[in-house]
Amino acid sequence: MRKIIEKLSDLPNWLFVSLIFPLLALGFGEKTISILRELDIPRVWTDEAMKTWELPNPKPEYSPQPVSEEYYYAMAERTIYRSYPVYHPDYEPEGYWEWLQSLEPEVVWDPSKFITEEDWIKAGEMLFDHPIDTLGAILTNDLVRNPDFYDYVEMPLTPEGIMPFSRWVVTGKGRVRVGNLSCGMCHTRVMPDGSLIKGAQGNWAGDKASVFFATEEGFEPDNDLVRSMGFLMNALFGSPWSDGDPHGKLVSQGFDAIVKAFQSVPIGTFGRQGTSILFAPQAPDLIGVKDRKYLDHGGLGQHRGIEDMMRYIAMNQTMDILNFYGDFSPLGIPRERLISGRPIMFAGTHDRYSDEQLYALAKYVYSLTPPENPNKPSALSEKGKIIFAEQGCVTCHTPPLFTNNKLTPAEGFEIPEDHYEKYDIFDVSVGTDPNYTFNTRRSTGYYKIPSLKGLWYRGPYLHDGSISQLEDFFNHERLHEGWSPKPIKGHEFGMYLSEGDKKALVAYLLTL
Amino acid sequence: MDIGYLYIVISPCRSSRNHCVRCENLSFRDEKPNLWKEPKFMALLVFLFIPFILSAQSIKPENPIQFKIKNAGITVDGTISDWEVEVDFDPKKLAQSSIRGKANPESIQTGIKLRDKHLHGREYFHIQKFPFISLESKSFQSKGKNTFVGIFELQIRDVKREVEIPFTLSQTGKQQKFKGEFVIDRLDFGIGEKSLVLSDEVRVIIEF
């Protein structure tokens, strides 16, 4: 052995170097690229990472406790079938429905074919629109084939009559199901001209849609339905440790009160699981989210790299419904029920995205760009730009991102000392409604300082969508009783500017 | 213990006492009476020092400290209104002259209340931990008639740095008026962080 080593040592160095050339040649082959690519995909759900990526609840003992790495990876990976557009019944091409029935299911997810970055982004876009539920979490086949439903929710449509918030999924021949809970369901916007902005703040009445059944003539809830509604409320919004337990109180007020709460959610906000139907959060604009340091309105998830984005997508796509908060389980299950390999049947909890799927989704979200802004700079907007600086807006909404990427405490939140080291804190409250970040499962005690980019295509504004138009930010009447539907507190800037200055400021904001 | 302005009043006494400790030791050998225990001697000392003490004038200036900083291309004018200064300045005795000032950053005003509140916070002045900004002269140089340059130690938060402040003096009778202007880099003192829109340089104008 020693002799062999000695002989090898005598060989010239260039000979060893030359051995690498065939490997380099192989390096440009598809297979090797594929191997290298796989190496880039982070393992998302590790016990270690899940401990620290989320901020704690203001009552730390109720901070989210996600399922274990072992449980998570024992879940089946999602099967992604080809999906098809949903038309308003009056616009559906003749024979479309029958054609859908004739189709065979087609699995369309095949990462072995993804070579370039573009391939991953394209695959991510497909996943973005792909529903994770076909069991009727919100929309059912009957609903989307009922023209009255479209009228009830004032459903925005594309010029072709497509309802872009959902897709038909063919899971078996003749088994055509309308899908729910795709990313696109909340993050797709139909503009007044019918054009679509994917990734933008969604604009359809998803929560109102959930209770369409209760508006049908002669409807009377039976006991089973009332009980189910109570369960659903707890699963989606229960946070009994919150001061005054607002969701528990709502359930105790009865079925009609719950229906009314669903109907009152402003378009552009959604009562997503873990949030609230009483103070539903604005559907975030995902365009530009690549540059944000925190995810969720309360900054629940840190965003330090693509793996955090992947974690947030996994969590947001209902994995968090399996969380424990103290001893509270949204689904009312005991801890012992979380057994690896024995999934829990609820929308989005019986299977999971693969890490590759999450990677593709994150890549797509990162690739989103805004459409061309029709509001070009003008003399008025330039005046507004100066006012924007003079009024100190730049301190929080700092160009070029128009956010300083920090967390601002809700009024009354005492910032724990260690947070100053761990997180990016802007330690002044602007006094907006604290309910979302105090009284939900996603509470942190903070609000993320939002970017002002893309204000022209979005709205309503503020974390709770309580401001319907930009002008209202600068109207001091909104602070007082008499403002409909209720006073909007906080963010009291620019309220005493002249009318001309306010117009200039709004003109500038619309150019961002 | 930081006793602030009291230091100015007490320090001459302390230095005298140090001196007299030596005397005391000598007197111990000579078994002379201990003068420090003599009330009359103490009264005399106080009487002798009164003019000296009074020469360091304590002023609560009418004009606030002004500062200017560029934010997003716009110059923001701010003030710190609560401040005091102790002056013992004789243009003919620069080596013996001194100027000391203390300012309360809680009184900062920039025209936007929430911004002021933010400046109180730990990212900026952190007033809970550092309730004062202080400035203390080290040396003076004359630069012409009524024009001087002083080397001062400026402390903001827990950072002490020497700054050079050119200033003018106009004197009417016993009344002295000073005006100085200087520039600091706020990052040197841990005031905020590097920003794309907020400049590092802050121009400070002091008049009293």
XYZ file of C-alpha atoms in Angstrom:
720
model
C 0.000 0.000 0.000
C 2.809 2.332 0.937
C 4.503 1.627 -2.396
C 1.336 2.507 -4.291
C 1.092 5.786 -2.424
C 4.723 6.551 -3.092
C 4.294 5.880 -6.809
C 1.220 8.046 -6.948
C 3.127 10.810 -5.203
C 5.759 10.672 -7.911
C 3.236 11.412 -10.624
C 3.115 15.035 -11.805
C 0.389 17.307 -10.454
C -0.911 18.211 -13.921
C -1.964 14.606 -14.354
C -4.264 14.839 -11.345
C -5.611 18.159 -12.505
C -6.375 16.728 -15.931
C -8.560 14.056 -14.314
C -11.108 16.719 -13.509
C -11.841 17.501 -17.178
C -14.160 14.559 -17.856
C -16.038 15.521 -14.685
C -16.425 19.082 -15.936
C -17.740 17.768 -19.228
C -20.249 15.710 -17.291
C -21.008 18.823 -15.268
C -22.740 20.401 -18.228
C -24.952 17.384 -18.725
C -28.580 17.513 -17.740
C -28.219 14.820 -15.129
C -25.512 16.626 -13.238
C -27.382 19.895 -13.388
C -30.327 18.060 -11.964
C -28.191 16.675 -9.135
C -26.732 20.085 -8.353
C -30.134 21.666 -8.529
C -31.529 19.251 -5.996
C -28.714 20.197 -3.688
C -29.972 23.777 -3.748
C -33.387 22.907 -2.423
C -33.491 23.409 1.311
C -35.134 20.988 3.688
C -37.906 23.181 4.937
C -39.490 21.638 7.959
C -36.697 20.827 10.375
C -37.335 20.768 14.090
C -34.438 23.134 14.601
C -35.604 25.706 12.057
C -39.237 25.578 13.084
C -38.319 26.522 16.633
C -37.074 29.971 15.760
C -38.366 31.195 12.401
C -41.663 32.471 13.777
C -41.997 35.292 16.261
C -43.576 34.410 19.579
C -47.108 35.277 20.592
C -47.394 38.322 22.916
C -48.381 35.705 25.464
C -45.363 33.505 24.803
C -46.902 30.387 26.293
C -49.339 30.442 23.344
C -46.702 30.700 20.650
C -47.181 28.333 17.718
C -45.888 24.795 18.138
C -45.721 23.267 14.675
C -45.851 19.526 14.017
C -42.565 17.687 14.179
C -40.215 17.153 11.280
C -40.958 13.430 11.492
C -44.718 13.983 11.316
C -44.415 16.513 8.511
C -42.283 14.397 6.230
C -44.387 11.312 6.845
C -47.290 13.093 5.152
C -47.922 12.283 1.507
C -46.664 14.721 -1.082
C -49.341 16.547 -3.003
C -50.362 15.145 -6.341
C -50.707 17.929 -8.825
C -53.268 17.284 -11.522
C -53.837 19.369 -14.579
C -56.506 21.960 -13.841
C -58.818 23.982 -16.036
C -60.457 27.428 -15.936
C -63.813 27.969 -14.291
C -66.252 30.053 -16.327
C -69.273 31.957 -15.164
C -72.125 29.692 -16.324
C -73.261 32.328 -18.807
C -69.827 32.415 -20.428
C -68.947 28.739 -20.409
C -68.114 27.534 -23.925
C -70.636 25.104 -25.272
C -69.822 21.534 -24.389
C -67.063 22.613 -21.942
C -68.530 20.884 -18.938
C -69.102 17.671 -20.869
C -65.569 17.871 -22.244
C -64.183 18.153 -18.708
C -66.095 15.021 -17.777
C -64.457 13.117 -20.593
C -60.906 13.912 -19.523
C -58.519 11.514 -17.879
C -56.628 12.852 -14.865
C -53.170 14.003 -15.730
C -50.377 14.426 -13.212
C -48.434 17.472 -14.295
C -45.740 17.801 -11.660
C -42.451 16.364 -12.851
C -39.404 18.127 -11.422
C -37.026 15.885 -13.356
C -37.879 18.044 -16.371
C -36.940 21.328 -14.729
C -33.571 22.414 -16.006
C -33.514 26.175 -15.830
C -34.639 28.791 -13.341
C -37.465 29.600 -15.743
C -38.684 26.009 -15.578
C -38.964 26.254 -11.807
C -40.764 29.571 -11.999
C -43.204 28.230 -14.570
C -43.847 25.175 -12.421
C -44.330 27.497 -9.458
C -46.952 29.452 -11.335
C -48.850 26.266 -12.031
C -48.738 25.394 -8.329
C -49.775 28.919 -7.402
C -53.065 28.342 -9.191
C -53.426 24.777 -8.108
C -56.032 24.184 -5.394
C -55.052 22.170 -2.359
C -58.645 21.263 -1.624
C -61.332 19.769 -3.848
C -63.725 18.828 -1.084
C -65.567 22.116 -0.961
C -63.746 24.138 1.687
C -65.320 27.287 0.262
C -66.471 26.746 -3.292
C -68.439 23.730 -4.412
C -69.385 22.529 -7.883
C -72.953 23.628 -7.270
C -71.920 27.115 -6.246
C -69.741 27.877 -9.242
C -72.378 26.592 -11.617
C -75.029 28.822 -10.050
C -75.313 32.314 -11.665
C -77.038 33.663 -8.530
C -73.901 32.934 -6.548
C -71.861 35.188 -8.841
C -74.362 37.989 -8.350
C -74.379 37.484 -4.581
C -70.622 37.882 -4.248
C -70.354 40.401 -7.097
C -67.704 38.156 -8.565
C -65.143 39.924 -10.733
C -64.551 38.140 -14.026
C -62.087 38.362 -16.871
C -63.393 39.573 -20.248
C -63.721 35.879 -21.229
C -66.039 35.310 -18.287
C -63.437 33.324 -16.353
C -63.604 33.351 -12.575
C -59.852 33.353 -11.921
C -59.853 32.499 -8.206
C -60.366 28.809 -8.708
C -59.824 25.978 -11.206
C -61.509 22.763 -12.166
C -59.443 19.761 -11.176
C -59.911 16.399 -12.846
C -58.908 13.793 -10.276
C -60.433 10.868 -12.145
C -62.430 10.374 -15.285
C -65.776 12.026 -14.681
C -64.553 13.304 -11.333
C -64.370 17.029 -11.925
C -64.129 19.105 -8.791
C -63.833 22.797 -8.273
C -60.752 23.586 -6.258
C -60.147 25.715 -3.211
C -57.300 27.292 -1.310
C -54.833 27.784 -4.103
C -52.457 30.688 -3.514
C -54.186 32.417 -6.400
C -57.521 32.265 -4.607
C -56.495 35.198 -2.377
C -53.621 36.667 -4.380
C -55.176 37.310 -7.762
C -56.670 40.646 -8.636
C -59.089 41.446 -11.403
C -58.667 45.044 -12.478
C -61.610 47.187 -13.599
C -60.776 46.435 -17.244
C -60.840 42.715 -16.519
C -57.076 42.292 -16.700
C -55.448 40.070 -14.094
C -52.612 40.870 -11.730
C -51.313 37.648 -10.329
C -49.816 37.864 -6.869
C -51.615 41.105 -6.047
C -54.115 41.650 -3.253
C -57.102 39.531 -4.212
C -60.509 41.092 -4.703
C -63.355 38.714 -4.352
C -65.654 38.140 -1.417
C -64.361 34.758 -0.309
C -65.784 34.921 3.192
C -69.146 36.121 2.010
C -69.092 33.223 -0.455
C -68.665 30.811 2.464
C -72.119 31.634 3.787
C -74.052 31.861 0.521
C -75.999 28.798 1.600
C -77.460 30.761 4.503
C -79.075 33.262 2.157
C -81.185 30.762 0.280
C -84.893 31.180 0.737
C -86.344 29.206 3.592
C -82.950 28.291 4.986
C -82.960 27.237 8.623
C -79.809 25.900 10.247
C -80.256 22.551 11.941
C -78.356 21.523 15.044
C -75.696 19.668 13.094
C -74.943 22.728 11.025
C -74.770 24.982 14.061
C -72.412 22.534 15.739
C -70.283 22.275 12.602
C -70.113 26.033 12.343
C -68.895 26.217 15.928
C -66.221 23.636 15.163
C -65.175 25.477 12.012
C -64.964 28.781 13.846
C -62.707 27.209 16.419
C -60.575 25.481 13.795
C -60.130 28.630 11.776
C -60.050 31.390 14.348
C -60.152 29.951 17.879
C -57.717 31.625 20.251
C -59.419 31.279 23.618
C -56.469 32.792 25.466
C -57.078 36.153 23.772
C -58.344 38.883 26.048
C -62.109 38.612 26.062
C -61.965 35.627 23.684
C -63.687 37.531 20.856
C -64.116 34.458 18.662
C -65.536 32.366 21.450
C -67.906 35.216 22.155
C -68.983 35.334 18.520
C -69.744 31.608 18.531
C -71.814 32.056 21.658
C -73.842 34.753 19.894
C -75.203 32.150 17.541
C -75.400 31.172 13.937
C -76.784 34.439 12.554
C -74.050 36.483 14.189
C -71.424 34.228 12.640
C -73.009 34.525 9.201
C -73.124 38.287 9.561
C -69.436 38.357 10.505
C -68.572 36.400 7.352
C -70.671 38.715 5.234
C -69.061 41.830 6.726
C -65.481 41.016 5.741
C -64.414 43.710 3.261
C -63.419 42.594 -0.214
C -59.624 42.468 -0.320
C -59.390 40.981 3.156
C -59.803 37.324 4.083
C -60.517 35.469 7.291
C -57.675 33.067 6.725
C -57.117 30.272 9.237
C -55.231 31.502 12.271
C -56.441 35.052 11.732
C -59.916 36.331 12.404
C -63.308 36.768 10.858
C -63.855 39.781 13.119
C -60.638 41.587 12.175
C -59.756 39.854 8.959
C -56.375 40.754 7.489
C -55.828 42.398 4.164
C -54.801 39.862 1.516
C -51.172 40.805 1.070
C -49.716 41.914 -2.218
C -47.039 39.345 -3.017
C -45.376 41.454 -5.667
C -42.078 42.544 -4.182
C -42.352 40.216 -1.188
C -38.896 38.908 -2.055
C -37.485 42.049 -0.455
C -39.495 41.922 2.760
C -37.821 40.829 5.966
C -41.011 39.605 7.605
C -44.063 37.752 6.374
C -47.671 38.084 7.522
C -49.117 41.407 8.710
C -47.838 40.859 12.218
C -44.443 39.779 10.920
C -45.058 36.275 12.211
C -42.530 34.645 9.923
C -38.990 35.863 9.518
C -37.865 36.028 5.927
C -34.117 35.473 5.876
C -33.972 33.453 2.688
C -35.954 31.291 0.325
C -36.318 28.532 2.920
C -38.279 30.901 5.158
C -40.573 31.762 2.273
C -41.061 28.048 1.653
C -41.861 27.539 5.339
C -44.371 30.345 5.270
C -46.103 28.913 2.212
C -46.294 25.494 3.850
C -47.610 26.990 7.065
C -50.049 29.302 5.362
C -51.394 26.527 3.188
C -53.044 25.253 6.375
C -50.239 23.307 8.044
C -50.652 25.718 10.942
C -54.035 24.264 11.681
C -52.145 21.300 13.130
C -50.194 23.594 15.458
C -50.637 23.567 19.177
C -50.876 26.838 21.078
C -50.247 26.010 24.698
C -52.547 23.024 25.028
C -54.997 24.394 22.499
C -55.446 22.553 19.220
C -57.547 24.313 16.551
C -58.930 20.928 15.513
C -59.574 19.934 19.096
C -57.270 16.924 18.938
C -55.020 15.643 21.697
C -51.258 15.749 21.112
C -51.163 11.966 21.033
C -53.234 12.058 17.865
C -50.308 13.518 15.905
C -48.908 10.182 14.837
C -46.492 10.091 11.925
C -48.045 8.421 8.922
C -51.596 8.883 10.184
C -52.774 12.104 8.552
C -55.626 14.193 9.852
C -58.359 14.834 7.347
C -58.993 18.522 7.052
C -58.507 20.905 4.150
C -54.777 20.927 3.454
C -53.713 18.807 6.407
C -53.732 15.317 4.927
C -50.970 15.953 2.443
C -48.166 18.459 2.033
C -46.155 20.193 -0.625
C -42.854 18.527 -1.345
C -39.795 20.674 -0.711
C -39.377 20.901 -4.481
C -42.931 22.165 -4.855
C -42.374 24.764 -2.177
C -39.161 25.780 -3.862
C -40.949 26.247 -7.189
C -43.721 28.240 -5.492
C -41.232 30.477 -3.732
C -39.313 30.997 -6.964
C -42.526 32.037 -8.677
C -43.495 34.415 -5.881
C -40.031 35.930 -6.029
C -40.354 36.423 -9.761
C -43.543 38.485 -9.566
C -43.277 41.964 -10.993
C -45.850 44.724 -11.063
C -47.616 45.716 -14.238
C -46.747 49.032 -15.800
C -48.061 51.854 -13.684
C -50.407 54.072 -15.685
C -49.827 56.958 -13.246
C -46.787 58.722 -14.606
C -44.911 61.365 -12.631
C -46.384 64.834 -13.048
C -45.886 68.292 -11.574
C -48.526 67.410 -8.993
C -46.915 64.107 -8.045
C -43.485 65.766 -7.832
C -44.963 68.224 -5.351
C -46.354 65.243 -3.480
C -42.919 63.664 -3.438
C -41.549 66.662 -1.557
C -44.455 66.566 0.891
C -43.791 62.870 1.392
C -40.252 63.704 2.483
C -41.214 66.780 4.510
C -43.857 64.890 6.417
C -41.306 62.286 7.416
C -43.089 59.442 5.613
C -39.673 58.298 4.424
C -38.685 57.273 7.931
C -40.940 54.226 7.800
C -41.723 54.016 4.108
C -38.143 54.394 3.016
C -37.348 54.368 -0.698
C -36.612 52.364 -2.759
C -38.704 49.620 -1.120
C -40.959 52.197 0.531
C -40.718 50.288 3.764
C -37.912 50.229 6.289
C -38.666 46.520 6.682
C -39.198 46.855 10.420
C -41.780 45.816 12.927
C -43.702 48.438 14.823
C -45.338 47.500 18.108
C -49.090 47.701 18.457
C -50.199 50.175 21.072
C -49.823 48.620 24.492
C -47.277 45.998 23.511
C -44.214 46.015 25.705
C -41.294 44.934 23.619
C -39.343 42.158 25.311
C -35.711 43.127 25.772
C -34.336 40.254 23.691
C -36.444 41.269 20.673
C -34.236 44.276 20.075
C -31.384 41.924 19.325
C -33.365 39.319 17.440
C -35.656 41.373 15.223
C -35.796 44.669 13.368
C -37.815 46.913 15.628
C -39.086 50.407 15.014
C -40.008 51.063 18.599
C -42.866 53.486 18.119
C -46.502 52.525 17.676
C -48.651 54.279 15.089
C -51.761 53.318 17.012
C -53.657 51.264 14.457
C -56.192 48.663 15.579
C -54.243 46.131 17.658
C -56.724 43.256 17.489
C -55.058 41.295 14.718
C -51.741 41.224 16.473
C -53.093 40.711 19.986
C -56.125 38.488 19.561
C -55.371 35.928 16.903
C -53.215 32.840 16.624
C -50.869 34.770 14.359
C -50.367 37.537 16.882
C -46.893 38.841 17.601
C -47.603 42.216 19.211
C -46.213 43.936 16.109
C -47.261 45.084 12.713
C -45.001 44.905 9.751
C -44.361 48.336 8.259
C -45.843 47.875 4.808
C -44.381 48.859 1.504
C -46.229 51.528 -0.425
C -45.233 50.064 -3.765
C -48.154 49.265 -6.013
C -50.752 51.263 -4.103
C -52.338 52.136 -7.436
C -53.525 48.612 -8.127
C -54.447 47.558 -4.631
C -56.800 48.373 -1.789
C -58.411 48.449 0.667
C -55.489 49.541 2.839
C -54.060 49.028 6.317
C -53.513 45.584 7.756
C -57.235 45.126 8.227
C -58.390 46.703 4.985
C -60.271 49.333 6.954
C -59.250 52.195 4.659
C -60.944 51.974 1.316
C -59.223 54.842 -0.482
C -55.929 56.656 -0.035
C -57.613 60.002 0.595
C -59.121 58.597 3.798
C -55.689 58.236 5.376
C -55.450 62.013 5.478
C -59.013 62.691 6.570
C -59.121 63.315 10.318
C -62.858 62.592 10.359
C -62.052 58.918 10.140
C -60.799 59.069 13.737
C -64.163 59.962 15.158
C -67.598 58.518 15.784
C -69.772 58.851 12.732
C -67.217 57.370 10.348
C -68.784 54.381 8.625
C -68.765 51.557 9.489
C -66.638 52.561 12.489
C -63.850 55.021 13.367
C -60.398 54.115 12.105
C -57.710 54.947 14.605
C -54.014 55.381 14.125
C -51.508 56.356 11.464
C -52.425 59.990 11.990
C -50.179 61.615 9.444
C -50.827 64.326 6.923
C -54.271 64.985 8.323
C -53.874 68.717 8.566
C -52.247 69.373 5.233
C -54.041 71.703 2.846
C -56.403 70.043 0.397
C -53.959 70.832 -2.401
C -51.082 69.171 -0.567
C -53.200 66.122 0.178
C -54.054 65.779 -3.504
C -50.392 66.086 -4.408
C -49.429 63.489 -1.835
C -52.032 61.029 -3.114
C -50.912 61.696 -6.686
C -47.368 60.799 -5.678
C -48.409 57.676 -3.795
C -50.250 56.454 -6.862
C -47.059 56.630 -8.913
C -45.187 54.186 -6.673
C -21.054 59.312 40.942
C -21.991 61.794 38.232
C -22.986 64.958 40.042
C -23.207 67.116 36.967
C -22.952 70.836 37.504
C -22.236 70.430 41.170
C -18.828 69.222 40.142
C -17.910 72.724 39.051
C -18.795 74.092 42.450
C -17.264 71.360 44.480
C -14.072 70.640 42.602
C -12.168 73.755 43.752
C -13.000 72.839 47.356
C -11.881 69.290 46.787
C -8.608 70.333 45.238
C -7.991 72.702 48.160
C -8.738 69.951 50.568
C -6.269 67.665 48.862
C -3.707 70.308 49.214
C -4.472 70.764 52.841
C -4.349 67.118 53.560
C -0.658 67.505 53.017
C -0.732 70.460 55.355
C -2.606 68.347 57.779
C 0.099 65.717 57.675
C 2.714 68.331 58.278
C 0.702 69.836 61.038
C 0.434 66.426 62.598
C 4.209 66.420 63.018
C 4.133 69.975 64.258
C 1.056 69.246 66.305
C -0.570 72.374 64.961
C -4.364 72.751 65.278
C -6.386 71.220 62.480
C -7.685 74.161 60.504
C -10.191 72.004 58.628
C -12.022 71.487 61.798
C -12.169 75.213 62.449
C -15.569 76.652 61.398
C -14.109 80.119 61.042
C -11.479 78.882 58.666
C -14.142 77.133 56.592
C -16.256 80.281 56.501
C -13.265 82.255 55.321
C -12.543 79.758 52.621
C -16.113 79.858 51.348
C -16.048 83.636 51.395
C -12.791 83.682 49.454
C -14.098 81.242 46.878
C -17.450 82.914 46.224
C -16.156 85.206 43.478
C -14.381 82.278 41.934
C -17.521 80.165 41.958
C -19.626 82.987 40.598
C -17.251 83.468 37.701
C -18.589 80.202 36.210
C -21.962 81.452 35.034
C -24.813 79.033 34.690
C -27.073 79.912 31.798
C -30.332 78.473 30.649
C -30.234 79.812 27.088
C -33.286 81.238 25.403
C -32.417 79.802 22.033
C -32.654 76.070 21.620
C -29.843 74.031 20.168
C -30.588 73.794 16.494
C -29.705 70.976 14.152
C -30.171 70.286 10.490
C -30.125 66.962 8.735
C -31.034 65.946 5.223
C -33.777 63.359 4.932
C -34.792 62.229 1.457
C -33.241 65.348 0.007
C -35.158 67.666 2.319
C -33.426 69.500 5.142
C -35.136 68.747 8.415
C -34.738 71.458 11.052
C -34.818 70.288 14.611
C -34.266 71.737 18.042
C -33.347 70.659 21.537
C -34.828 73.263 23.802
C -33.979 72.001 27.287
C -30.327 72.682 27.882
C -27.976 74.510 30.182
C -24.491 75.793 29.912
C -21.815 76.769 32.429
C -19.421 79.378 31.147
C -16.182 80.616 32.567
C -14.631 82.191 29.539
C -12.051 84.923 29.467
C -10.568 85.606 26.006
C -7.400 86.701 27.731
C -7.128 83.572 29.858
C -8.045 80.832 27.453
C -6.097 78.201 29.345
C -8.213 78.836 32.441
C -11.483 79.143 30.558
C -14.098 76.482 30.374
C -17.503 75.869 28.839
C -19.697 72.957 29.804
C -23.140 72.169 28.584
C -25.820 69.583 29.118
C -28.863 68.998 26.971
C -31.923 66.888 27.477
C -32.705 64.965 24.268
C -36.261 64.406 25.441
C -36.921 67.999 24.408
C -36.087 67.268 20.775
C -38.560 68.614 18.255
C -38.566 68.065 14.508
C -42.090 69.152 13.653
C -43.515 65.632 13.671
C -44.421 64.286 17.085
C -44.138 60.644 16.195
C -40.711 61.197 14.717
C -39.657 62.928 17.936
C -40.904 59.943 19.887
C -38.917 57.683 17.643
C -35.803 59.766 18.259
C -36.275 59.178 21.983
C -36.104 55.439 21.366
C -33.146 53.174 21.773
C -32.228 53.291 18.103
C -31.517 56.999 18.460
C -30.993 58.857 21.732
C -32.314 56.109 23.988
C -33.336 58.687 26.563
C -34.275 56.162 29.202
C -30.685 55.017 29.402
C -28.912 58.203 28.343
C -30.908 61.178 29.599
C -28.278 63.788 28.766
C -26.043 64.921 25.986
C -22.966 66.642 27.362
C -20.300 68.912 25.989
C -17.173 69.893 27.858
C -14.332 72.078 26.710
C -10.779 70.785 26.672
C -8.925 73.701 25.190
C -9.388 76.934 23.291
C -7.463 78.742 20.627
C -7.912 82.254 19.407
C -8.399 82.617 15.655
C -8.629 86.351 15.448
C -10.685 89.043 17.037
C -13.614 87.423 18.865
C -13.146 84.238 16.919
C -12.086 81.036 18.603
C -11.874 77.338 18.147
C -12.573 75.037 21.012
C -11.821 71.387 21.400
C -14.713 69.823 23.243
C -15.588 66.395 24.421
C -19.085 65.598 23.186
C -20.946 62.722 24.735
C -24.080 61.352 23.118
C -25.419 58.076 24.436
C -22.339 56.318 25.795
C -19.990 57.573 23.122
C -17.488 60.324 23.890
C -15.681 61.986 21.021
C -13.647 65.121 20.626
C -15.138 67.732 18.355
C -13.675 70.970 17.130
C -16.093 73.862 17.350
C -15.322 77.220 15.821
C -17.260 79.971 17.579
C -17.566 83.678 17.902
C -17.915 85.784 20.986
C -19.576 89.154 21.152
C -19.209 90.903 24.442
C -21.220 93.852 25.670
C -20.064 94.860 29.124
C -20.147 91.714 31.176
C -22.590 90.041 28.840
C -21.063 87.447 26.590
C -22.760 85.946 23.541
C -21.393 82.834 21.909
C -22.293 81.307 18.591
C -20.817 78.104 17.273
C -21.556 75.667 14.545
C -20.180 72.219 13.857
C -20.932 68.999 12.043
C -21.009 65.513 13.471
C -21.490 62.109 11.955
C -24.486 60.695 13.802
C -23.214 57.158 13.191
C -20.089 57.936 15.226
C -22.377 58.293 18.226
C -24.647 55.344 17.478
C -27.543 57.587 16.490
C -29.644 55.462 14.145
C -28.206 53.283 11.464
C -26.916 53.757 7.958
C -29.786 54.895 5.796
C -30.442 55.350 2.128
C -32.392 58.524 2.753
C -31.168 59.982 6.032
C -27.763 61.616 5.818
C -25.041 60.757 8.308
C -23.990 64.352 8.793
C -25.829 66.565 11.217
C -25.100 70.289 11.413
C -25.434 71.652 14.951
C -25.847 75.316 15.777
C -25.410 76.532 19.333
C -26.082 80.061 20.457
C -26.222 81.451 23.976
